[in-house]
Amino acid sequence: QVQLVESGGGLVQAGGSLRLSCAASGSIFSINTMSWYRQAPGKQRELVADITSGGSTNYADSVKGRFTISRAKYRNTVYLQMNSLKPEDTAVYYCAADVLLGPGPSYDYWGQGTQVTVSS
């Protein structure tokens, strides 16, 4: 059993900041890539940022320069620092992880999501 639990969402004014956290737990051998996705009402889920086990990062153009993804190197935890938030950032944010349970293929696991609402 692998669980991903997000925290840190909430209501913030435009221009403000939030930091999201995601902790993976369970019988985990290792994790390859950890990612943040978001989905706004009426829109498709989109990749916000991801980070590999080697530390390489990738960002959606809409958040580059404002958001920073980071990872505790020896812990199954990923963060998303969100600065200069805009109303269009309002969405449910989901954490995802590509998890190895042992030798063999990896599998995708998802958290339940955390709501981020940016006002004004």
XYZ file of N, CA, C and O in Angstrom:
480
model
N 0.832 -1.182 0.000
C 0.000 0.000 0.000
C 0.881 1.251 0.000
O 1.728 1.415 0.882
N 0.682 2.109 -0.996
C 1.395 3.367 -1.111
C 0.382 4.493 -1.006
O -0.657 4.474 -1.678
N 0.686 5.450 -0.171
C -0.163 6.625 -0.013
C 0.624 7.888 -0.293
O 1.778 8.015 0.113
N -0.011 8.824 -0.980
C 0.512 10.164 -1.152
C -0.464 11.126 -0.497
O -1.659 11.090 -0.785
N 0.036 11.978 0.369
C -0.805 12.916 1.094
C -0.291 14.323 0.862
O 0.847 14.637 1.206
N -1.151 15.173 0.283
C -0.809 16.564 0.030
C -1.272 17.440 1.192
O -2.265 17.137 1.851
N -0.571 18.539 1.385
C -0.982 19.527 2.364
C -0.484 20.896 1.923
O 0.383 21.004 1.058
N -1.034 21.932 2.520
C -0.571 23.282 2.275
C -1.475 24.143 1.423
O -1.208 25.337 1.263
N -2.522 23.567 0.875
C -3.436 24.355 0.078
C -4.258 25.295 0.935
O -4.262 25.210 2.162
N -4.956 26.205 0.275
C -5.790 27.147 0.991
C -6.172 28.323 0.129
O -6.033 28.298 -1.096
N -6.664 29.348 0.783
C -7.101 30.580 0.136
C -6.030 31.640 0.304
O -5.538 31.869 1.416
N -5.672 32.283 -0.790
C -4.637 33.304 -0.760
C -5.009 34.419 -1.732
O -5.681 34.184 -2.737
N -4.584 35.626 -1.424
C -4.808 36.749 -2.317
C -3.831 36.709 -3.483
O -2.721 36.183 -3.379
N -4.242 37.281 -4.602
C -3.343 37.403 -5.739
C -2.055 38.092 -5.313
O -2.072 39.074 -4.568
N -0.949 37.563 -5.793
C 0.355 38.068 -5.419
C 0.961 37.381 -4.220
O 2.160 37.570 -3.944
N 0.181 36.583 -3.529
C 0.662 35.890 -2.354
C 1.372 34.593 -2.685
O 1.579 34.250 -3.852
N 1.713 33.863 -1.632
C 2.493 32.638 -1.775
C 1.893 31.511 -0.954
O 1.257 31.738 0.078
N 2.103 30.309 -1.420
C 1.772 29.090 -0.698
C 2.854 28.065 -0.971
O 3.489 28.094 -2.028
N 3.041 27.160 -0.026
C 3.914 26.025 -0.248
C 3.138 24.739 -0.036
O 2.593 24.507 1.043
N 3.095 23.926 -1.074
C 2.457 22.628 -1.004
C 3.488 21.565 -0.655
O 4.640 21.636 -1.081
N 3.049 20.578 0.101
C 3.896 19.452 0.450
C 3.188 18.159 0.081
O 1.961 18.079 0.118
N 3.963 17.159 -0.251
C 3.428 15.837 -0.547
C 4.371 14.800 0.032
O 5.559 14.792 -0.300
N 3.847 13.936 0.863
C 4.630 12.872 1.476
C 4.117 11.522 1.004
O 2.922 11.238 1.108
N 5.015 10.708 0.507
C 4.693 9.348 0.094
C 5.099 8.378 1.190
O 6.168 8.512 1.790
N 4.249 7.412 1.449
C 4.549 6.417 2.467
C 4.092 5.045 2.005
O 3.259 4.920 1.108
N 4.613 4.020 2.642
C 4.283 2.655 2.309
C 5.533 1.849 2.033
O 6.646 2.265 2.345
N 5.331 0.688 1.449
C 6.448 -0.197 1.131
C 7.062 0.234 -0.194
O 6.781 -0.335 -1.252
N 7.911 1.242 -0.118
C 8.494 1.870 -1.299
C 9.958 1.492 -1.415
O 10.733 1.696 -0.481
N 10.317 0.968 -2.561
C 11.714 0.676 -2.843
C 12.441 1.958 -3.249
O 13.509 2.267 -2.722
N 11.868 2.683 -4.175
C 12.394 3.969 -4.588
C 11.329 4.693 -5.394
O 10.331 4.105 -5.805
N 11.558 5.970 -5.615
C 10.661 6.780 -6.425
C 11.466 7.442 -7.528
O 12.499 8.057 -7.268
N 10.984 7.303 -8.738
C 11.636 7.952 -9.866
C 11.253 9.432 -9.894
O 11.861 10.243 -9.215
N 10.232 9.765 -10.646
C 9.791 11.146 -10.767
C 8.636 11.436 -9.820
O 7.737 10.609 -9.657
N 8.655 12.604 -9.204
C 7.519 13.117 -8.453
C 7.025 14.378 -9.152
O 7.826 15.170 -9.658
N 5.718 14.544 -9.175
C 5.117 15.585 -9.993
C 3.989 16.283 -9.252
O 3.381 15.731 -8.333
N 3.706 17.495 -9.693
C 2.505 18.218 -9.308
C 1.671 18.471 -10.551
O 2.185 18.974 -11.558
N 0.412 18.119 -10.472
C -0.577 18.415 -11.494
C -1.647 19.308 -10.885
O -1.781 19.393 -9.664
N -2.419 19.950 -11.739
C -3.569 20.695 -11.254
C -4.720 20.560 -12.230
O -4.527 20.320 -13.419
N -5.914 20.724 -11.700
C -7.113 20.664 -12.517
C -8.116 21.690 -12.012
O -8.527 21.650 -10.855
N -8.469 22.604 -12.887
C -9.489 23.596 -12.599
C -10.822 23.109 -13.147
O -10.863 22.316 -14.091
N -11.943 23.579 -12.580
C -13.258 23.157 -13.087
C -13.399 23.425 -14.578
O -13.092 24.516 -15.061
N -13.866 22.422 -15.307
C -14.082 22.555 -16.731
C -12.836 22.467 -17.580
O -12.915 22.643 -18.803
N -11.699 22.204 -16.967
C -10.447 22.121 -17.701
C -9.804 20.759 -17.498
O -10.092 20.050 -16.532
N -8.932 20.408 -18.425
C -8.188 19.163 -18.309
C -7.092 19.291 -17.261
O -6.583 20.381 -16.991
N -6.735 18.164 -16.683
C -5.605 18.125 -15.774
C -4.330 18.471 -16.529
O -4.115 18.007 -17.656
N -3.487 19.282 -15.929
C -2.251 19.678 -16.567
C -1.074 19.489 -15.626
O -1.196 19.639 -14.411
N 0.061 19.177 -16.210
C 1.293 19.068 -15.446
C 1.781 20.456 -15.073
O 1.907 21.334 -15.932
N 2.064 20.652 -13.804
C 2.596 21.910 -13.313
C 4.119 21.863 -13.247
O 4.805 22.759 -13.744
N 4.645 20.824 -12.619
C 6.081 20.676 -12.466
C 6.397 19.245 -12.091
O 5.559 18.546 -11.509
N 7.592 18.812 -12.415
C 8.038 17.514 -11.941
C 9.527 17.550 -11.642
O 10.234 18.474 -12.049
N 9.981 16.552 -10.923
C 11.383 16.468 -10.533
C 11.783 15.006 -10.497
O 11.077 14.165 -9.953
N 12.911 14.694 -11.098
C 13.392 13.325 -11.147
C 14.191 12.997 -9.898
O 14.526 13.863 -9.085
N 14.516 11.720 -9.756
C 15.343 11.301 -8.633
C 16.729 11.930 -8.686
O 17.380 12.064 -7.653
N 17.170 12.320 -9.876
C 18.446 12.988 -10.037
C 18.398 14.490 -9.849
O 19.433 15.154 -9.911
N 17.206 15.034 -9.639
C 17.064 16.453 -9.378
C 16.729 17.312 -10.579
O 16.610 18.537 -10.438
N 16.567 16.717 -11.738
C 16.170 17.491 -12.908
C 14.724 17.938 -12.778
O 13.862 17.162 -12.364
N 14.454 19.179 -13.132
C 13.113 19.744 -12.984
C 12.543 20.165 -14.320
O 13.263 20.455 -15.277
N 11.221 20.222 -14.352
C 10.487 20.634 -15.530
C 9.273 21.417 -15.068
O 8.623 21.031 -14.091
N 8.953 22.515 -15.757
C 7.846 23.374 -15.379
C 6.967 23.692 -16.569
O 7.451 23.844 -17.694
N 5.691 23.831 -16.309
C 4.804 24.400 -17.305
C 5.196 25.856 -17.544
O 5.610 26.565 -16.620
N 5.066 26.302 -18.784
C 5.429 27.681 -19.108
C 4.662 28.691 -18.258
O 5.193 29.754 -17.908
N 3.438 28.370 -17.908
C 2.600 29.302 -17.176
C 3.070 29.553 -15.746
O 2.669 30.545 -15.130
N 3.907 28.671 -15.213
C 4.354 28.827 -13.833
C 5.849 29.038 -13.714
O 6.338 29.354 -12.613
N 6.567 28.883 -14.792
C 8.018 29.014 -14.747
C 8.410 30.406 -14.260
O 7.887 31.414 -14.731
N 9.320 30.442 -13.314
C 9.746 31.692 -12.715
C 8.964 32.077 -11.486
O 9.403 32.946 -10.722
N 7.806 31.466 -11.281
C 6.981 31.746 -10.110
C 6.936 30.568 -9.137
O 6.877 30.774 -7.927
N 6.939 29.351 -9.675
C 6.849 28.151 -8.854
C 8.198 27.445 -8.833
O 8.940 27.467 -9.826
N 8.490 26.790 -7.731
C 9.705 26.002 -7.603
C 9.369 24.648 -6.996
O 8.768 24.583 -5.921
N 9.750 23.587 -7.684
C 9.569 22.249 -7.151
C 10.886 21.798 -6.528
O 11.961 22.077 -7.055
N 10.802 21.128 -5.410
C 11.985 20.615 -4.749
C 11.656 19.279 -4.105
O 10.487 18.890 -3.985
N 12.692 18.589 -3.695
C 12.526 17.231 -3.190
C 13.558 16.971 -2.115
O 14.723 17.302 -2.284
N 13.112 16.381 -1.024
C 14.043 15.923 -0.010
C 14.760 14.712 -0.556
O 14.133 13.685 -0.848
N 16.062 14.807 -0.692
C 16.821 13.820 -1.454
C 16.664 12.403 -0.931
O 16.538 11.464 -1.712
N 16.679 12.235 0.384
C 16.614 10.903 0.965
C 15.281 10.617 1.643
O 15.166 9.683 2.414
N 14.288 11.396 1.311
C 12.950 11.201 1.829
C 11.959 11.292 0.684
O 12.192 11.951 -0.315
N 10.850 10.628 0.837
C 9.831 10.578 -0.203
C 8.860 11.738 -0.047
O 7.659 11.555 0.155
N 9.426 12.925 -0.167
C 8.664 14.143 0.024
C 8.996 15.125 -1.085
O 10.158 15.293 -1.448
N 7.977 15.771 -1.617
C 8.157 16.769 -2.650
C 7.394 18.021 -2.249
O 6.354 17.948 -1.588
N 7.917 19.176 -2.648
C 7.330 20.458 -2.307
C 7.086 21.273 -3.571
O 7.763 21.105 -4.582
N 6.135 22.158 -3.487
C 5.903 23.126 -4.551
C 5.744 24.494 -3.909
O 4.726 24.765 -3.261
N 6.763 25.325 -4.059
C 6.698 26.695 -3.586
C 6.060 27.545 -4.675
O 6.573 27.616 -5.789
N 4.955 28.184 -4.355
C 4.198 28.967 -5.320
C 4.225 30.424 -4.894
O 3.685 30.781 -3.846
N 4.846 31.252 -5.706
C 4.932 32.681 -5.452
C 4.183 33.451 -6.533
O 3.906 32.932 -7.607
N 3.884 34.702 -6.244
C 3.208 35.583 -7.201
C 1.969 34.920 -7.781
O 1.754 34.909 -8.996
N 1.155 34.374 -6.909
C -0.007 33.615 -7.355
C -1.015 34.500 -8.074
O -1.206 35.663 -7.731
N -1.648 33.913 -9.067
C -2.649 34.581 -9.887
C -3.974 33.849 -9.762
O -3.997 32.654 -9.475
N -5.092 34.536 -10.008
C -6.386 33.839 -9.965
C -6.442 32.619 -10.876
O -7.108 31.636 -10.528
N -5.762 32.654 -12.001
C -5.772 31.515 -12.904
C -5.007 30.308 -12.372
O -5.047 29.235 -12.972
N -4.318 30.461 -11.247
C -3.688 29.325 -10.590
C -4.678 28.530 -9.744
O -4.330 27.465 -9.226
N -5.875 29.038 -9.578
C -6.889 28.352 -8.786
C -7.198 26.988 -9.384
O -7.540 26.876 -10.563
N -7.071 25.951 -8.579
C -7.274 24.583 -9.045
C -7.110 23.635 -7.867
O -6.659 24.036 -6.793
N -7.463 22.390 -8.096
C -7.066 21.328 -7.190
C -5.707 20.831 -7.647
O -5.521 20.494 -8.818
N -4.773 20.813 -6.732
C -3.413 20.393 -7.031
C -3.198 18.968 -6.537
O -3.496 18.646 -5.380
N -2.682 18.127 -7.423
C -2.466 16.720 -7.133
C -0.986 16.379 -7.187
O -0.280 16.796 -8.100
N -0.560 15.588 -6.245
C 0.778 15.042 -6.242
C 0.752 13.667 -6.896
O -0.193 12.895 -6.696
N 1.762 13.363 -7.678
C 1.886 12.053 -8.296
C 3.317 11.567 -8.173
O 4.254 12.365 -8.146
N 3.478 10.259 -8.100
C 4.802 9.674 -7.970
C 4.895 8.403 -8.784
O 3.954 7.602 -8.819
N 6.023 8.235 -9.425
C 6.347 7.023 -10.179
C 7.158 6.147 -9.229
O 8.336 6.413 -8.981
N 6.527 5.099 -8.713
C 7.046 4.370 -7.562
C 7.504 2.974 -7.957
O 6.790 2.237 -8.640
N 8.680 2.610 -7.483
C 9.176 1.244 -7.560
C 8.927 0.559 -6.225
O 9.400 1.015 -5.187
N 8.195 -0.535 -6.240
C 7.956 -1.316 -5.039
C 9.041 -2.354 -4.817
O 9.148 -2.924 -3.735
N 9.836 -2.591 -5.826
C 10.937 -3.536 -5.813
C 11.505 -3.627 -7.208
O 11.155 -2.820 -8.074
N 12.384 -4.599 -7.449
C 12.878 -4.772 -8.815
C 11.725 -5.022 -9.781
O 10.807 -5.790 -9.494
N 11.781 -4.353 -10.896
C 10.728 -4.497 -11.879
C 10.169 -3.158 -12.285
O 10.808 -2.122 -12.102
N 8.954 -3.148 -12.823
C 8.395 -1.903 -13.329
C 7.949 -0.971 -12.218
O 7.726 -1.391 -11.076
N 7.809 0.288 -12.567
C 7.279 1.275 -11.647
C 5.806 1.521 -11.938
O 5.307 1.204 -13.025
N 5.112 2.099 -10.970
C 3.688 2.359 -11.082
C 3.393 3.769 -10.601
O 4.067 4.296 -9.718
N 2.377 4.371 -11.185
C 1.967 5.715 -10.813
C 0.997 5.682 -9.643
O 0.041 4.912 -9.630
N 1.239 6.543 -8.675
C 0.339 6.730 -7.546
C -0.021 8.201 -7.441
O 0.780 9.079 -7.771
N -1.229 8.459 -6.968
C -1.773 9.810 -6.898
C -2.295 10.130 -5.514
O -2.852 9.268 -4.831
N -2.123 11.366 -5.111
C -2.754 11.846 -3.902
C -4.192 12.254 -4.156
O -4.687 12.227 -5.285
N -4.877 12.637 -3.096
C -6.283 13.021 -3.191
C -6.481 14.461 -3.638
O -7.582 14.831 -4.034
N -5.442 15.263 -3.582
C -5.519 16.635 -4.036
C -5.720 17.621 -2.900
O -6.265 17.286 -1.854
N -5.282 18.837 -3.132
C -5.481 19.917 -2.191
C -5.913 21.155 -2.964
O -5.367 21.462 -4.021
N -6.921 21.847 -2.442
C -7.493 22.988 -3.134
C -6.645 24.231 -2.921
O -6.293 24.576 -1.784
N -6.331 24.906 -4.010
C -5.679 26.213 -3.971
C -6.628 27.216 -4.620
O -7.034 27.041 -5.774
N -6.987 28.243 -3.876
C -7.871 29.281 -4.385
C -7.179 30.630 -4.256
O -6.761 31.011 -3.160
N -7.060 31.334 -5.370
C -6.417 32.635 -5.407
C -7.482 33.674 -5.714
O -8.134 33.620 -6.768
N -7.660 34.619 -4.824
C -8.722 35.610 -4.943
C -8.211 36.923 -5.516
O -7.001 37.196 -5.521
N -9.164 37.738 -5.959
C -9.014 39.087 -6.524
C -8.351 39.086 -7.883
O -8.672 39.919 -8.724
